[in-house]
Coordinates of C-alpha atoms and ligand atoms in Angstrom, one line a residue:
M160 CA 0.0 0.0 0.0
M161 CA 2.7 2.4 1.1
L162 CA 5.0 1.5 -1.9
I163 CA 2.2 2.0 -4.4
S164 CA 1.3 5.5 -3.3
V165 CA 5.0 6.5 -3.3
V166 CA 5.4 5.2 -6.9
L167 CA 2.2 6.9 -8.0
M168 CA 3.4 10.2 -6.6
M169 CA 6.8 9.8 -8.3
S170 CA 5.3 9.2 -11.7
C171 CA 3.9 12.7 -11.8
N172 CA 6.5 14.4 -9.7
S173 CA 10.2 13.6 -9.6
Q174 CA 10.3 13.8 -5.8
P175 CA 7.4 12.9 -3.5
E176 CA 6.1 15.8 -1.4
Y177 CA 7.3 15.7 2.2
K178 CA 4.4 15.0 4.6
I179 CA 4.3 14.9 8.4
P180 CA 2.4 11.8 9.5
C181 CA -1.0 12.9 11.0
Y182 CA -3.5 11.1 13.2
A183 CA -6.8 12.3 14.6
W184 CA -9.0 11.2 17.5
V185 CA -12.5 10.8 16.2
S186 CA -15.6 10.0 18.3
G187 CA -18.5 8.4 16.5
R188 CA -20.9 7.5 19.2
R189 CA -23.9 8.9 17.3
Q190 CA -25.3 6.8 14.6
V191 CA -24.0 8.0 11.3
S192 CA -24.8 6.4 7.9
D193 CA -22.0 4.6 6.1
Q194 CA -22.2 7.2 3.3
D195 CA -21.9 10.2 5.7
M196 CA -19.0 8.5 7.5
K197 CA -17.2 7.9 4.1
T198 CA -17.7 11.6 3.2
Q199 CA -16.3 12.6 6.5
F200 CA -13.3 10.3 6.3
K201 CA -12.6 11.2 2.7
D202 CA -12.5 14.9 3.7
L203 CA -10.1 14.1 6.5
K204 CA -7.8 12.1 4.2
E205 CA -7.8 15.0 1.7
K206 CA -6.9 17.4 4.5
G207 CA -3.9 15.3 5.4
I208 CA -5.0 12.8 8.1
D209 CA -3.3 9.4 7.7
G210 CA -4.9 7.5 10.5
I211 CA -8.0 7.6 12.7
L212 CA -8.2 6.7 16.4
F213 CA -11.9 5.9 16.5
N214 CA -14.0 5.7 19.6
G215 CA -17.3 4.0 19.0
G216 CA -18.2 2.1 22.1
R217 CA -17.2 -1.5 22.8
N218 CA -19.1 -3.5 20.2
P219 CA -16.6 -5.1 17.7
D220 CA -19.2 -4.9 14.9
T221 CA -18.9 -1.1 15.0
Y222 CA -15.2 -1.3 14.4
Q223 CA -15.6 -3.7 11.6
R224 CA -18.1 -1.4 9.8
I225 CA -16.2 1.9 10.4
G226 CA -12.8 0.3 9.9
K227 CA -13.8 -0.9 6.4
I228 CA -14.8 2.7 5.5
A229 CA -11.6 4.1 6.9
H230 CA -9.5 1.6 4.8
E231 CA -11.5 2.4 1.7
T232 CA -10.5 6.0 2.1
G233 CA -6.8 5.0 2.5
M234 CA -6.5 5.6 6.2
E235 CA -5.1 3.5 9.1
F236 CA -7.8 2.6 11.6
H237 CA -7.3 2.1 15.4
A238 CA -10.0 1.3 17.9
W239 CA -9.8 4.0 20.7
I240 CA -11.5 2.4 23.7
P241 CA -11.2 3.8 27.3
T242 CA -9.5 1.3 29.6
L243 CA -9.8 2.0 33.3
I244 CA -12.6 4.7 33.3
Q245 CA -15.8 2.7 33.2
P246 CA -18.7 4.9 34.2
N247 CA -21.5 2.8 32.7
N248 CA -20.6 -0.8 32.2
P249 CA -23.0 -3.6 33.3
D250 CA -20.2 -6.2 32.8
L251 CA -18.2 -4.8 35.7
K252 CA -19.0 -5.3 39.4
P253 CA -19.0 -2.4 41.9
E254 CA -16.4 -4.2 44.0
W255 CA -13.8 -4.0 41.2
Y256 CA -13.8 -0.2 41.3
A257 CA -10.8 1.7 42.7
V258 CA -11.0 3.1 46.3
N259 CA -9.5 6.4 47.5
G260 CA -7.5 7.2 50.6
L261 CA -10.7 7.9 52.5
G262 CA -12.0 4.5 51.7
E263 CA -14.5 5.7 49.2
S264 CA -15.3 3.7 46.1
A265 CA -14.9 5.4 42.7
Y266 CA -18.1 3.6 41.8
E267 CA -20.2 5.2 44.5
K268 CA -18.4 8.5 45.0
P269 CA -16.2 9.3 42.0
A270 CA -13.7 12.2 42.2
Y271 CA -14.3 15.5 40.4
I272 CA -17.2 14.4 38.1
E273 CA -19.8 11.7 37.9
R274 CA -18.2 9.8 35.1
Y275 CA -14.8 9.5 36.9
K276 CA -15.6 5.9 37.8
F277 CA -12.3 4.1 37.6
V278 CA -11.8 0.4 38.1
C279 CA -8.8 -1.0 40.0
P280 CA -5.9 -2.1 37.7
N281 CA -4.9 -4.7 40.3
R282 CA -8.1 -6.8 40.0
E283 CA -7.6 -10.0 38.0
E284 CA -11.3 -9.8 37.0
V285 CA -10.6 -6.3 35.5
Y286 CA -7.7 -7.7 33.5
S287 CA -9.8 -10.7 32.3
Y288 CA -12.5 -8.4 31.2
L289 CA -10.2 -6.0 29.3
K290 CA -8.4 -8.9 27.7
E291 CA -11.6 -10.3 26.4
M292 CA -13.1 -7.0 25.4
Y293 CA -10.0 -5.7 23.6
G294 CA -9.3 -9.2 22.2
A295 CA -12.6 -9.3 20.4
V296 CA -11.9 -5.9 18.8
A297 CA -8.4 -6.9 17.9
D298 CA -9.7 -10.0 16.1
I299 CA -11.5 -7.7 13.6
A300 CA -9.6 -7.7 10.3
E301 CA -10.5 -4.0 9.7
V302 CA -8.8 -3.0 12.9
D303 CA -5.1 -2.1 12.6
G304 CA -4.5 -1.4 16.3
I305 CA -5.9 -1.0 19.8
H306 CA -5.6 2.5 21.3
L307 CA -5.8 2.7 25.1
D308 CA -7.1 5.8 26.8
F309 CA -7.7 6.5 30.6
I310 CA -5.0 3.9 31.2
R311 CA -4.2 5.5 34.5
F312 CA -5.4 6.4 38.0
P313 CA -7.7 9.3 38.5
D314 CA -5.7 12.6 38.7
V315 CA -4.2 12.8 42.2
I316 CA -3.2 16.3 41.2
L317 CA -5.2 18.1 38.5
A318 CA -3.4 20.0 35.7
R319 CA -2.8 23.6 36.9
G320 CA -5.3 25.0 34.3
L321 CA -8.2 23.0 35.9
W322 CA -7.8 24.1 39.5
E323 CA -10.2 27.1 39.1
K324 CA -12.8 25.0 37.3
Y325 CA -13.0 22.6 40.3
D326 CA -12.3 25.3 42.9
L327 CA -9.3 23.3 44.2
V328 CA -5.8 24.1 45.3
M329 CA -3.8 20.9 44.6
D330 CA -0.6 21.8 46.2
R331 CA -0.1 18.2 47.4
E332 CA -1.7 14.8 47.2
Y333 CA -5.0 14.7 49.0
P334 CA -6.5 11.3 50.1
Q335 CA -9.9 11.9 48.4
F336 CA -8.1 12.0 45.0
D337 CA -5.5 9.3 45.8
Y338 CA -6.2 5.7 44.6
C339 CA -6.1 2.7 45.0
Y340 CA -6.6 1.6 48.7
C341 CA -8.9 -1.3 47.9
D342 CA -8.3 -4.5 50.0
T343 CA -6.4 -6.2 47.2
C344 CA -4.0 -3.2 46.7
V345 CA -3.5 -2.7 50.5
S346 CA -2.7 -6.4 51.1
D347 CA -0.6 -6.9 48.0
F348 CA 1.5 -3.9 49.0
K349 CA 1.9 -5.1 52.6
A350 CA 3.0 -8.5 51.3
L351 CA 5.5 -6.9 49.0
T352 CA 7.0 -4.3 51.4
G353 CA 5.8 -5.0 54.9
I354 CA 4.2 -1.6 55.0
D355 CA 0.5 -1.2 56.0
I356 CA -0.2 1.9 53.9
T357 CA -3.5 2.6 55.7
T358 CA -1.5 3.4 58.9
V359 CA 0.9 5.9 57.2
D360 CA 0.3 9.6 57.9
D361 CA 1.4 10.9 54.5
P362 CA 1.4 8.1 51.9
S363 CA 2.8 10.5 49.2
Q364 CA 6.1 10.3 51.1
I365 CA 6.4 6.5 50.6
E366 CA 8.4 6.0 47.3
E367 CA 7.6 2.3 47.2
W368 CA 3.9 3.0 47.3
K369 CA 4.2 5.3 44.3
Q370 CA 6.3 2.7 42.4
F371 CA 3.8 0.0 43.3
R372 CA 1.0 1.9 41.6
Y373 CA 3.2 2.8 38.5
D374 CA 3.8 -1.0 38.3
L375 CA 0.2 -1.9 38.5
I376 CA -0.6 0.1 35.4
T377 CA 2.6 -1.0 33.6
D378 CA 1.9 -4.7 34.3
L379 CA -1.6 -4.3 33.0
V380 CA -0.5 -2.7 29.8
N381 CA 2.3 -5.2 29.2
R382 CA 0.0 -8.2 29.8
L383 CA -2.5 -6.7 27.3
A384 CA 0.3 -6.1 24.9
V385 CA 1.2 -9.8 24.7
M386 CA -2.5 -10.5 23.8
V387 CA -2.8 -7.7 21.2
H388 CA 0.6 -8.5 19.6
S389 CA -0.3 -12.2 19.4
K390 CA -3.1 -11.2 17.1
N391 CA -0.6 -9.2 15.0
K392 CA -2.2 -5.9 15.8
E393 CA -0.5 -2.6 16.8
F394 CA -0.9 -1.5 20.4
N395 CA -0.7 2.2 21.4
A396 CA -2.1 4.7 23.9
A397 CA -3.0 8.2 24.7
V398 CA -0.8 9.2 27.7
F399 CA -0.2 12.3 29.8
P400 CA 2.9 14.5 28.9
G401 CA 6.2 13.4 30.3
P402 CA 6.5 10.7 31.6
N403 CA 8.6 12.2 34.4
S404 CA 7.5 15.8 34.4
I405 CA 3.8 15.2 34.5
A406 CA 2.4 11.7 33.8
K407 CA 4.0 9.9 36.7
K408 CA 3.3 12.7 39.2
I409 CA -0.4 13.3 38.5
V410 CA -1.8 10.0 37.0
R411 CA 0.9 7.5 37.9
Q412 CA 1.8 6.5 34.3
E413 CA 5.4 5.4 34.0
W414 CA 4.8 4.9 30.3
D415 CA 8.3 4.7 29.1
R416 CA 8.2 1.1 30.5
W417 CA 5.1 0.2 28.5
N418 CA 5.5 -2.3 25.7
L419 CA 3.6 -0.2 23.1
D420 CA 4.3 0.4 19.4
A421 CA 3.6 4.1 19.5
F422 CA 2.8 6.8 22.1
F423 CA 0.3 9.6 21.8
P424 CA 1.1 12.1 24.6
M425 CA -1.7 14.6 25.1
N426 CA 0.5 17.6 24.9
Y427 CA -2.5 19.9 25.7
N428 CA -0.6 23.0 26.6
D429 CA -3.6 25.1 27.7
F430 CA -4.4 22.6 30.5
Y431 CA -1.0 23.4 32.0
L432 CA -1.2 27.2 31.3
E433 CA 1.7 26.8 28.8
G434 CA 2.3 28.0 25.3
P435 CA 3.3 26.1 22.1
E436 CA 7.0 26.2 23.0
W437 CA 6.3 23.9 26.0
I438 CA 5.0 21.3 23.5
G439 CA 8.6 21.1 22.2
D440 CA 9.9 20.5 25.7
V441 CA 7.6 17.6 26.4
C442 CA 8.2 16.0 23.0
E443 CA 11.9 16.1 23.7
E444 CA 11.3 14.5 27.1
A445 CA 9.2 11.8 25.6
V446 CA 11.6 10.8 22.8
M447 CA 14.5 10.8 25.3
A448 CA 12.6 8.7 27.8
L449 CA 11.9 6.2 25.0
D450 CA 15.5 6.4 23.9
H451 CA 14.3 7.2 20.4
Q452 CA 13.1 3.6 20.0
K453 CA 9.4 4.2 19.6
P454 CA 7.4 6.8 17.7
V455 CA 5.8 9.7 19.6
Y456 CA 2.8 11.4 18.0
S457 CA 2.3 14.8 19.6
G458 CA -1.3 15.2 20.7
L459 CA -2.5 18.7 20.0
F460 CA -5.6 20.3 21.7
I461 CA -7.5 22.5 19.3
C462 CA -9.6 25.6 20.4
P463 CA -13.0 25.1 18.8
D464 CA -14.0 28.8 19.1
P465 CA -11.0 31.0 18.8
E466 CA -12.8 34.3 19.0
N467 CA -14.2 33.4 22.4
K468 CA -11.1 31.8 24.0
T469 CA -10.3 34.7 26.3
N470 CA -13.9 34.9 27.6
E471 CA -14.2 31.2 28.0
P472 CA -13.7 30.1 31.7
D473 CA -13.8 26.3 30.9
P474 CA -10.3 25.0 29.8
E475 CA -12.1 22.2 27.9
Y476 CA -12.9 24.9 25.3
H477 CA -9.4 26.4 25.3
G478 CA -6.7 25.0 23.1
L479 CA -4.5 26.0 20.2
L480 CA -5.6 29.1 18.2
P481 CA -5.0 29.0 14.4
D482 CA -1.8 31.0 14.7
E483 CA -0.5 28.8 17.5
L484 CA -1.0 25.6 15.5
E485 CA 2.0 26.1 13.2
P486 CA 4.4 26.7 16.2
A487 CA 2.8 23.6 17.9
I488 CA 3.5 21.4 14.9
R489 CA 7.0 22.9 14.4
E490 CA 8.0 22.5 18.1
S491 CA 6.8 18.9 18.0
M492 CA 8.7 17.9 14.9
E493 CA 11.9 19.9 15.8
H494 CA 12.0 18.0 19.1
G495 CA 11.7 14.5 17.8
A496 CA 8.0 13.7 17.3
A497 CA 7.3 11.2 14.5
G498 CA 4.1 13.1 13.7
I499 CA 1.1 14.8 15.3
C500 CA -2.4 13.9 16.4
L501 CA -5.4 16.2 16.5
F502 CA -7.9 16.5 19.3
T503 CA -10.1 16.8 17.4
P504 CA -10.8 17.4 13.7
R505 CA -14.3 18.6 14.6
R506 CA -12.8 21.4 16.7
M507 CA -10.7 22.6 13.7
T508 CA -12.0 25.9 12.2
P509 CA -11.3 26.8 8.5
A510 CA -8.5 29.0 9.7
H511 CA -6.9 26.0 11.6
W512 CA -7.1 23.9 8.4
K513 CA -5.5 26.6 6.3
V514 CA -2.5 26.7 8.7
F515 CA -2.4 22.9 9.0
K516 CA -2.4 22.3 5.2
K517 CA 0.8 24.3 4.9
A518 CA 2.6 23.2 8.0
I519 CA 2.2 19.4 7.4
H520 CA 4.3 19.7 4.2
R521 CA 7.2 21.4 5.9
D522 CA 10.2 19.3 6.9
Y523 CA 10.9 21.1 10.1
R524 CA 13.6 18.7 11.2
T525 CA 15.7 19.3 8.1
E526 CA 15.0 23.0 8.2
S527 CA 16.2 23.2 11.8
L528 CA 19.4 21.3 11.0
Q529 CA 20.1 23.6 8.1
A530 CA 19.5 26.6 10.3
D531 CA 22.2 25.3 12.8
Ligands
LIG659 ZN1 -7.1 -1.6 44.1

């Protein structure tokens, strides 16, 4: 497939045009006809999107139907299905949900918002469920890969840009946002280290307790990786920026140890009250942590209503303005990203697409080398 398109391009042009690999997160929960979906995907392909991370629930049939359309338009197709956040899933039992430092279940009393119902990554039943659910989707021929999301604990510290929204000052770890203190986690940690974490005044000071929880997520990912790879499918994930600067600290993702084929850090600068240049810093951190061995696609958060950004109190509606998009792409590529990923195409305004169309054909890495 790849070879054919290169050859075709060369026949009308002596050198194929440089193009940054571009992915997009696309949600398709509402029922859309095959024809409308094809029109939408064709449009994205023409705009420069090479692969879709598609969220359409948990039914394998959906991924078969939509994946076929994606392939017909010449795009890669990955099933984007949330992992540990499970707000509405009759297949999971309430006792499998994570428990905070106050002993409250995320099922009954979730942190921050109603849908923040996370299951415990340390429950064998949770692993079995995920293995079966992702396995059934990975078996679909039209699916190129499985894309994990919410593969983490609830935020023990919220990104700085969200403090006002939730009226919180998160200067340290507080027990109501700190997971998981379920019986399984507490007893496994005691068996491993001899420490009864429920008797510790400030668990955030116990390094082994942090590492124990990084390892729970890492082990879960790496067990699932064996299953997905055995079906000859790609395995990747949306992760927090870092891993060291942010992901480990606020959601306990030590993702440089995950056995994935590609990483999609959500480099959503506005959530951290940072500008596009920060995206370069976190891309560099990511590729260094992975020792340049795995591709990093820099996740970019797009502002859906640029005119209103300064009046908009909710950070969910902030994001890159059209004139910040080019620096965001440039910073990503100059600092080692293999490509970019848009959150989301639907949020892109005509002005964003205009900037995007030009930027994705610039070879920023070579340009920056020549400038040195
Ligand atoms: Zn637990």
